[in-house]
Amino acid sequence: MKRLVALTMALLIIITGCSSGGKKTSGDNVAAIQEYRTAYSGEITTLNYLVTATTNEFAMAANLVDTLIDYDRYGVVQPGLATEWSLSDDNLVWTFKLREGVKWLTHDGEEYAEVTAQDFVDAMKYILNPANESKTANIAYSVIKNAEEYYNGEITDFEQVGVKALDKYTLEYTLKNPTPYFLSMLTYVCFFPVNGQFLEEAGDRFGTDNINFLYNGAYIMETFEPQNRRVLVANENYWDKENIHITKLTYIYNKEAGTLAPELFLRKEIDYADIPSDILDEWMNDPEKETQIRPNRTSFYSYFYCLNFDPQFPEEYEPGNWKIVVNNKNFRKSLFHALDRKAAMLTAEPYDPEKRISNTVTPKNFVDLEGVDYTQLGSLAELSNNDSFNEKLALEYKENALAELEGKATFPVKVLMPYNTGSSEWANRAQVVEQQMENLLGTDYIDIIIDPKPPTGFLQEVRRSGNYAFLECNWGPDYADPETYTDPFSPDGTYNWPHLAEGYKESNGKNTYENMVNGAKAEVVDIEKRYNLFAEAEAFLIGEAFIIPYAVGGGGYSASRLNPFESLYSPFGVSAERFKGQKVMEKPMNSEEFTEALEKWEKERAEALKKATK
């Protein structure tokens, strides 16, 4: 077997008033007592991490149970419960050597058993039992040999499933196909361990409270009082306790937490509060409050405007006419260059819109190739480094479209653009986009019709049903590979069906973009070639104006006594939910300090990436 060096690093350098008794620390702006309090309004329904797919629930589990691997604060993969791993020459068999001496503990800190390789086998057997209704079983059986067949009852012998304990400390996964991003999947809850004996003893009670639960992670849940409070205390027997600085985490239930949190923060009753947009100006213009507020980091959710190639909207909006014009490249390019994304972003990020604008579907800092960011590969680099908004080009493409579509299409083109009324920002943005694009291209060319839709059932009624011409959409990554950002645009996707675009069918009957993506997916050994193939496919998708990249998620503002650049960094899985490595600050970080810290972190991250690939 070969040790993973180049493959692993190329793939997994990712982006990503207190009581006494706490650990005392020293240093600039570090609180003497390391205890952290926060308010919440949505109660968790289970602690059973083997069945949940809810962020609040697996975020809790992330601090109670460890995974085989983890990520540091720069997004570089690190050993966790596994100290080393290797991959077979055929890229199908992964072998992990477990850390010896890690203990499962009960809620009162008593040792129950040692963590062994069998714990991962027992967890997978539970997940692949349909009766347990695990919401992440599909993630596991998408890659593990015979897992889907076992889940569907096609085979009944679990020994045929590709997960085995070779000995007490050696775990083996066998995959159905080479999967370059497999290692990045291991911080999903479906790859967490569980002690099989305890699981059997607890039965249906497992995860119903903090008592019917075992801990091997950084914290133990000392108190679990639904709709009152949850208290987590540092695990004194944790294998990496030197990196656990916060000794106590207190979650306080308040059904009005979303509204009251800013005031609770000012009263020093909690240590974190989101500052909603409706009071943002008040905080920004108050000399005292302004020193306690900072921007939030952006996320890896990608936002883009889809042009629909399979219009299924009512006849009054002329779907037939839309289908004609959307299949004209010059028409698409006129819209592509006419959208002023900064003007649109001001509705969501009025103080620093540039930080969220994105020129690609795959965000920057998601994956890199030997220190070169994915968005800087091949043809994608030019698109990534240039703003698509260009008034001159928009008007040139308009004239070309008018000439080519004369006698074929009716102008002005009705452009149906629904929005979700559950978001006031989206409602404002829809109006901005309508006015801005119509003013530039002219109402003799396009008539953007904004269509308010209720939040309940929005996705099903609008996007999945093709009930739109032009729509703001988003997508988040599932694993550490550019492939994840192609999923919305596949023939099986429910976004804008670019495989139906006319004029792109190749000899095998498939669309050019589809063939490019399939070619990239097929390359599972040469990561450099794989990434470059995906970059070219994405550049084609954008360059042909099938979509218009718009922004990344996250952002907004918060008041917090945590330094966001101390947290573990990963755009998927649970690593970013962990409190490991973080310290409570005496004073909240302000916007200026955030900007300085971000610049420093980006430089340090670049160095960490270079070092990891050597």
Coordinates of C-alpha atoms in Angstrom, one line a residue, residues 72-461:
D72 CA -6.9 22.8 11.6
R73 CA -7.7 26.5 11.5
Y74 CA -6.2 26.8 8.0
G75 CA -8.2 23.9 6.6
V76 CA -5.3 21.4 6.4
V77 CA -6.2 17.8 7.2
Q78 CA -5.0 16.6 10.6
P79 CA -5.0 13.2 12.4
G80 CA -8.0 12.7 14.7
L81 CA -9.0 9.3 16.1
A82 CA -6.8 8.0 13.3
T83 CA -3.1 8.7 13.5
E84 CA -2.3 7.6 9.9
W85 CA -3.9 6.2 6.8
S86 CA -3.0 4.7 3.5
L87 CA -4.6 3.9 0.1
S88 CA -4.2 0.8 -2.0
D89 CA -2.7 1.0 -5.5
D90 CA -6.1 0.6 -7.1
N91 CA -7.4 3.5 -5.1
L92 CA -10.2 1.4 -3.6
V93 CA -9.1 0.4 -0.1
W94 CA -8.4 2.9 2.7
T95 CA -6.7 1.7 5.8
F96 CA -6.7 3.7 9.1
K97 CA -4.6 3.1 12.2
L98 CA -6.5 4.3 15.3
R99 CA -5.1 6.2 18.2
E100 CA -4.7 3.8 21.1
G101 CA -6.0 4.6 24.6
V102 CA -8.9 6.9 23.6
K103 CA -11.9 6.2 26.0
W104 CA -15.6 6.2 25.7
L105 CA -17.0 8.0 28.8
T106 CA -20.4 8.2 30.3
H107 CA -22.2 11.5 31.1
D108 CA -20.6 11.5 34.6
G109 CA -17.1 11.0 33.2
E110 CA -16.8 7.3 34.1
E111 CA -14.8 5.2 31.7
Y112 CA -17.0 2.7 29.7
A113 CA -14.7 1.3 27.0
E114 CA -11.8 2.0 24.7
V115 CA -12.5 3.4 21.2
T116 CA -11.7 0.6 18.7
A117 CA -12.1 0.0 15.0
Q118 CA -15.2 -2.1 15.6
D119 CA -17.0 1.1 16.8
F120 CA -16.9 2.4 13.2
V121 CA -18.2 -0.9 11.9
D122 CA -21.0 -1.0 14.4
A123 CA -22.0 2.6 13.5
M124 CA -22.1 1.8 9.8
K125 CA -24.2 -1.3 10.4
Y126 CA -26.7 0.8 12.3
I127 CA -26.8 3.5 9.7
L128 CA -27.3 1.1 6.8
N129 CA -30.3 -0.5 8.6
P130 CA -33.3 1.2 6.9
A131 CA -35.4 0.7 10.1
N132 CA -33.2 3.2 11.9
E133 CA -34.1 5.9 9.2
S134 CA -30.7 7.5 9.1
K135 CA -30.9 10.7 7.1
T136 CA -27.2 10.4 6.0
A137 CA -27.2 6.8 5.0
N138 CA -27.2 7.9 1.3
I139 CA -23.9 9.7 1.8
A140 CA -22.3 6.5 3.1
Y141 CA -23.8 4.1 0.6
S142 CA -22.8 6.4 -2.3
V143 CA -19.2 5.4 -1.9
I144 CA -18.8 2.2 0.2
K145 CA -18.8 -1.1 -1.6
N146 CA -22.0 -3.1 -1.3
A147 CA -23.5 -0.6 1.2
E148 CA -26.4 0.4 -1.0
E149 CA -27.1 -3.2 -1.8
Y150 CA -27.2 -4.0 1.9
Y151 CA -29.4 -1.0 2.6
N152 CA -31.9 -2.1 -0.1
G153 CA -31.9 -5.7 1.1
E154 CA -30.3 -7.1 -2.0
I155 CA -27.7 -8.7 0.2
T156 CA -28.2 -9.6 3.9
D157 CA -24.6 -10.5 5.0
F158 CA -23.0 -7.3 6.4
E159 CA -19.6 -9.0 6.0
Q160 CA -19.9 -8.2 2.3
V161 CA -20.1 -4.4 3.0
G162 CA -16.8 -2.6 2.6
V163 CA -16.1 -1.7 6.2
K164 CA -14.1 -4.0 8.4
A165 CA -12.1 -4.0 11.7
L166 CA -8.9 -5.8 10.7
D167 CA -7.8 -5.7 14.3
K168 CA -8.5 -3.7 17.4
Y169 CA -6.9 -0.5 16.0
T170 CA -7.0 -1.0 12.3
L171 CA -10.0 0.0 10.2
E172 CA -10.6 -0.7 6.5
Y173 CA -13.0 0.9 4.1
T174 CA -13.4 -0.6 0.6
L175 CA -15.1 1.7 -2.0
K176 CA -17.3 0.8 -4.9
N177 CA -15.2 3.1 -7.2
P178 CA -12.1 5.2 -6.7
T179 CA -13.3 8.3 -4.9
P180 CA -10.6 11.0 -4.6
Y181 CA -12.6 13.0 -2.1
F182 CA -13.4 10.2 0.3
L183 CA -11.1 11.4 3.0
S184 CA -13.1 14.7 3.1
M185 CA -16.3 12.8 3.8
L186 CA -15.0 11.4 7.1
T187 CA -16.2 14.4 9.2
Y188 CA -19.8 13.6 8.2
V189 CA -21.9 12.2 11.0
C190 CA -22.4 8.9 9.1
F191 CA -18.7 8.2 9.6
F192 CA -18.8 8.8 13.4
P193 CA -18.1 5.8 15.6
V194 CA -20.4 4.4 18.2
N195 CA -19.8 1.7 20.9
G196 CA -21.9 -1.3 19.7
Q197 CA -22.5 -2.7 23.2
F198 CA -23.7 0.6 24.6
L199 CA -25.9 1.1 21.5
E200 CA -27.5 -2.3 22.1
E201 CA -28.0 -1.6 25.8
A202 CA -29.6 1.7 25.2
G203 CA -31.8 0.6 22.2
D204 CA -34.3 3.2 21.3
R205 CA -33.2 5.4 24.2
F206 CA -29.8 6.1 22.5
G207 CA -29.4 9.8 22.0
T208 CA -32.7 10.7 23.7
D209 CA -30.8 12.6 26.4
N210 CA -27.2 13.1 27.7
I211 CA -27.3 9.9 29.9
N212 CA -28.1 7.5 27.0
F213 CA -25.0 8.7 25.2
L214 CA -21.2 8.0 25.2
Y215 CA -18.5 10.6 24.8
N216 CA -15.0 10.5 23.3
G217 CA -14.7 14.1 22.2
A218 CA -13.7 17.4 23.7
Y219 CA -16.8 17.9 25.8
I220 CA -19.2 16.0 27.9
M221 CA -22.9 17.1 28.2
E222 CA -23.3 17.6 31.9
T223 CA -26.8 19.0 31.8
F224 CA -29.6 18.5 29.2
E225 CA -32.8 20.3 30.0
P226 CA -34.8 20.8 26.8
Q227 CA -36.3 24.3 26.4
N228 CA -34.2 25.5 29.4
R229 CA -30.4 24.9 29.0
R230 CA -27.6 22.6 27.9
V231 CA -24.3 22.6 29.6
L232 CA -21.1 21.0 28.2
V233 CA -17.9 20.7 30.3
A234 CA -14.4 20.0 29.0
N235 CA -13.5 16.3 28.9
E236 CA -10.6 16.0 31.3
N237 CA -9.6 12.7 29.7
Y238 CA -9.6 14.0 26.2
W239 CA -6.7 12.8 24.1
D240 CA -5.9 16.4 22.9
K241 CA -7.0 18.4 25.9
E242 CA -4.1 20.8 25.5
N243 CA -6.1 22.4 22.6
I244 CA -9.3 22.7 24.6
H245 CA -9.3 26.1 26.3
I246 CA -13.0 26.8 26.9
T247 CA -13.9 24.7 30.0
K248 CA -17.7 25.2 29.9
L249 CA -20.3 25.8 27.2
T250 CA -23.7 27.0 28.3
Y251 CA -26.7 27.1 25.9
I252 CA -29.6 29.1 27.2
Y253 CA -33.0 28.5 25.7
N254 CA -35.1 31.6 24.8
K255 CA -37.9 31.4 22.3
E256 CA -37.1 35.1 21.4
A257 CA -33.4 34.5 21.1
G258 CA -33.2 35.8 17.6
T259 CA -34.7 39.2 18.7
L260 CA -33.3 39.5 22.2
A261 CA -29.8 38.2 21.7
P262 CA -28.2 41.6 20.9
E263 CA -29.6 43.1 24.1
L264 CA -28.6 40.0 26.1
F265 CA -25.1 40.5 24.7
L266 CA -24.9 44.1 25.7
R267 CA -26.0 43.1 29.2
K268 CA -23.1 40.5 29.2
E269 CA -25.5 37.6 29.7
I270 CA -24.3 35.8 26.6
D271 CA -21.2 35.9 24.5
Y272 CA -22.6 35.8 21.0
A273 CA -25.4 37.5 19.0
D274 CA -26.2 37.9 15.4
I275 CA -27.0 41.6 14.6
P276 CA -29.9 41.5 12.1
S277 CA -30.0 44.0 9.2
D278 CA -32.9 46.0 10.7
I279 CA -30.8 47.2 13.6
L280 CA -27.4 47.2 11.9
D281 CA -27.4 50.9 11.2
E282 CA -28.2 51.6 14.9
W283 CA -25.2 49.5 16.0
M284 CA -22.9 51.0 13.4
N285 CA -23.8 54.5 14.3
D286 CA -23.6 54.1 18.1
P287 CA -20.0 54.7 19.3
E288 CA -20.2 52.1 22.0
K289 CA -22.0 49.4 20.1
E290 CA -19.9 49.9 17.0
T291 CA -16.8 48.7 18.9
Q292 CA -18.5 45.4 19.7
I293 CA -19.6 44.4 16.2
R294 CA -17.7 42.7 13.4
P295 CA -18.4 41.1 10.0
N296 CA -19.0 37.4 9.8
R297 CA -16.9 35.2 7.6
T298 CA -18.4 34.2 4.3
S299 CA -19.4 30.7 3.6
F300 CA -19.0 28.2 0.8
Y301 CA -22.6 28.4 -0.3
S302 CA -22.6 29.7 -3.9
Y303 CA -25.3 32.0 -5.3
F304 CA -26.0 32.4 -9.0
Y305 CA -28.7 33.4 -11.4
C306 CA -30.1 30.5 -13.5
L307 CA -31.4 30.9 -17.0
N308 CA -34.1 28.2 -17.4
F309 CA -33.8 26.0 -20.5
D310 CA -37.0 24.0 -19.7
P311 CA -39.6 26.8 -19.0
Q312 CA -42.8 25.4 -17.4
F313 CA -44.4 28.7 -16.4
P314 CA -47.9 29.9 -17.4
E315 CA -48.7 30.9 -21.0
E316 CA -49.3 34.5 -19.9
Y317 CA -45.5 34.9 -19.4
E318 CA -44.8 33.4 -22.9
P319 CA -42.6 30.4 -22.1
G320 CA -42.3 29.6 -25.9
N321 CA -40.8 33.0 -26.6
W322 CA -38.4 32.6 -23.6
K323 CA -37.3 29.2 -24.9
I324 CA -36.4 30.8 -28.2
V325 CA -34.3 33.6 -26.7
V326 CA -32.6 31.6 -24.0
N327 CA -31.2 29.4 -26.7
N328 CA -29.6 32.4 -28.3
K329 CA -26.1 32.9 -26.9
N330 CA -26.0 36.6 -27.6
F331 CA -29.3 37.1 -25.7
R332 CA -27.9 35.2 -22.7
K333 CA -24.6 37.2 -22.9
S334 CA -26.5 40.4 -22.9
L335 CA -28.1 39.5 -19.6
F336 CA -24.8 38.1 -18.3
H337 CA -23.0 41.4 -18.7
A338 CA -26.0 43.6 -17.8
L339 CA -26.4 42.3 -14.2
D340 CA -24.8 44.8 -11.8
R341 CA -24.0 42.4 -8.9
K342 CA -22.7 45.0 -6.6
A343 CA -25.9 47.0 -6.8
A344 CA -27.8 43.7 -6.1
M345 CA -25.5 42.8 -3.2
L346 CA -26.0 46.2 -1.5
T347 CA -29.4 44.9 -0.4
A348 CA -27.7 42.2 1.7
E349 CA -24.3 43.6 2.5
P350 CA -24.6 47.4 2.6
Y351 CA -21.2 48.1 4.2
D352 CA -18.8 45.8 2.3
P353 CA -20.6 44.2 -0.8
E354 CA -17.4 43.3 -2.6
K355 CA -16.5 40.6 0.0
R356 CA -19.4 38.4 -1.0
I357 CA -19.4 38.9 -4.8
S358 CA -18.2 35.8 -6.7
N359 CA -17.3 35.4 -10.3
T360 CA -17.4 31.6 -10.3
V361 CA -19.7 28.8 -9.1
T362 CA -17.0 27.2 -7.0
P363 CA -15.9 29.8 -4.4
K364 CA -12.4 30.8 -3.9
N365 CA -10.4 29.0 -1.2
F366 CA -12.5 25.8 -1.6
V367 CA -9.8 23.6 -2.9
D368 CA -6.3 24.2 -4.4
L369 CA -3.7 22.4 -6.4
E370 CA -0.3 22.6 -4.9
G371 CA -0.9 26.1 -3.6
V372 CA -2.8 27.4 -6.7
D373 CA -6.5 28.1 -6.0
Y374 CA -8.9 26.1 -8.1
T375 CA -10.5 29.3 -9.4
Q376 CA -7.1 30.2 -10.9
L377 CA -6.8 27.1 -13.1
G378 CA -7.0 27.3 -16.9
S379 CA -9.8 29.3 -18.5
L380 CA -11.5 29.7 -15.2
A381 CA -8.9 32.1 -14.0
E382 CA -9.9 34.9 -16.5
L383 CA -13.5 34.7 -15.5
S384 CA -12.6 34.5 -11.8
N385 CA -10.5 37.7 -12.0
N386 CA -12.9 39.9 -13.9
D387 CA -16.3 41.4 -13.1
S388 CA -18.9 40.2 -15.5
F389 CA -20.8 43.5 -15.3
N390 CA -19.9 45.5 -18.4
E391 CA -22.4 48.0 -19.9
K392 CA -20.7 48.3 -23.2
L393 CA -20.6 44.5 -23.8
A394 CA -24.2 44.1 -22.6
L395 CA -25.4 46.5 -25.3
E396 CA -23.3 45.0 -28.0
Y397 CA -24.7 41.5 -27.3
K398 CA -28.2 43.1 -27.2
E399 CA -27.8 44.4 -30.8
N400 CA -26.4 41.1 -31.9
A401 CA -29.3 39.2 -30.3
L402 CA -31.9 41.5 -31.9
A403 CA -30.4 41.0 -35.3
E404 CA -30.2 37.2 -34.9
L405 CA -33.7 36.9 -33.4
E406 CA -35.5 39.2 -35.8
G407 CA -38.7 37.4 -37.0
K408 CA -38.1 34.6 -34.6
A409 CA -38.8 36.1 -31.2
T410 CA -41.1 38.8 -29.8
F411 CA -39.7 41.8 -28.0
P412 CA -39.7 42.9 -25.2
V413 CA -39.0 39.4 -23.9
K414 CA -41.0 38.6 -20.8
V415 CA -38.5 37.5 -18.1
L416 CA -40.3 35.8 -15.2
M417 CA -38.3 36.3 -12.0
P418 CA -39.9 34.9 -8.9
Y419 CA -38.6 35.5 -5.4
N420 CA -39.2 34.2 -1.9
T421 CA -41.3 36.6 0.2
G422 CA -39.8 35.1 3.4
S423 CA -36.7 37.2 2.8
S424 CA -37.1 41.0 2.8
E425 CA -33.6 41.2 1.4
W426 CA -34.5 39.0 -1.6
A427 CA -37.6 41.1 -2.2
N428 CA -35.6 44.3 -2.3
R429 CA -32.9 42.7 -4.5
A430 CA -35.5 41.5 -7.0
Q431 CA -36.7 45.1 -7.4
V432 CA -33.1 46.4 -7.7
V433 CA -32.3 43.8 -10.4
E434 CA -35.4 44.5 -12.3
Q435 CA -34.9 48.3 -12.4
Q436 CA -31.1 48.1 -13.0
M437 CA -31.2 45.6 -15.9
E438 CA -34.3 47.2 -17.6
N439 CA -32.7 50.6 -17.4
L440 CA -29.5 49.4 -19.0
L441 CA -30.9 47.1 -21.7
G442 CA -34.2 49.0 -22.3
T443 CA -37.8 48.0 -21.7
D444 CA -38.1 47.5 -25.5
Y445 CA -35.8 44.5 -25.1
I446 CA -36.7 42.9 -21.8
D447 CA -39.7 43.1 -19.4
I448 CA -38.6 41.6 -16.1
I449 CA -41.6 40.4 -14.2
I450 CA -40.9 40.0 -10.5
D451 CA -43.2 37.4 -9.0
P452 CA -43.6 37.1 -5.2
K453 CA -44.0 33.6 -3.9
P454 CA -44.7 32.3 -0.4
P455 CA -41.8 30.7 1.4
T456 CA -43.7 27.4 2.1
G457 CA -43.1 25.1 -0.8
F458 CA -41.1 27.7 -2.7
L459 CA -38.4 25.3 -4.1
Q460 CA -40.9 22.8 -5.3
E461 CA -43.3 25.3 -6.8

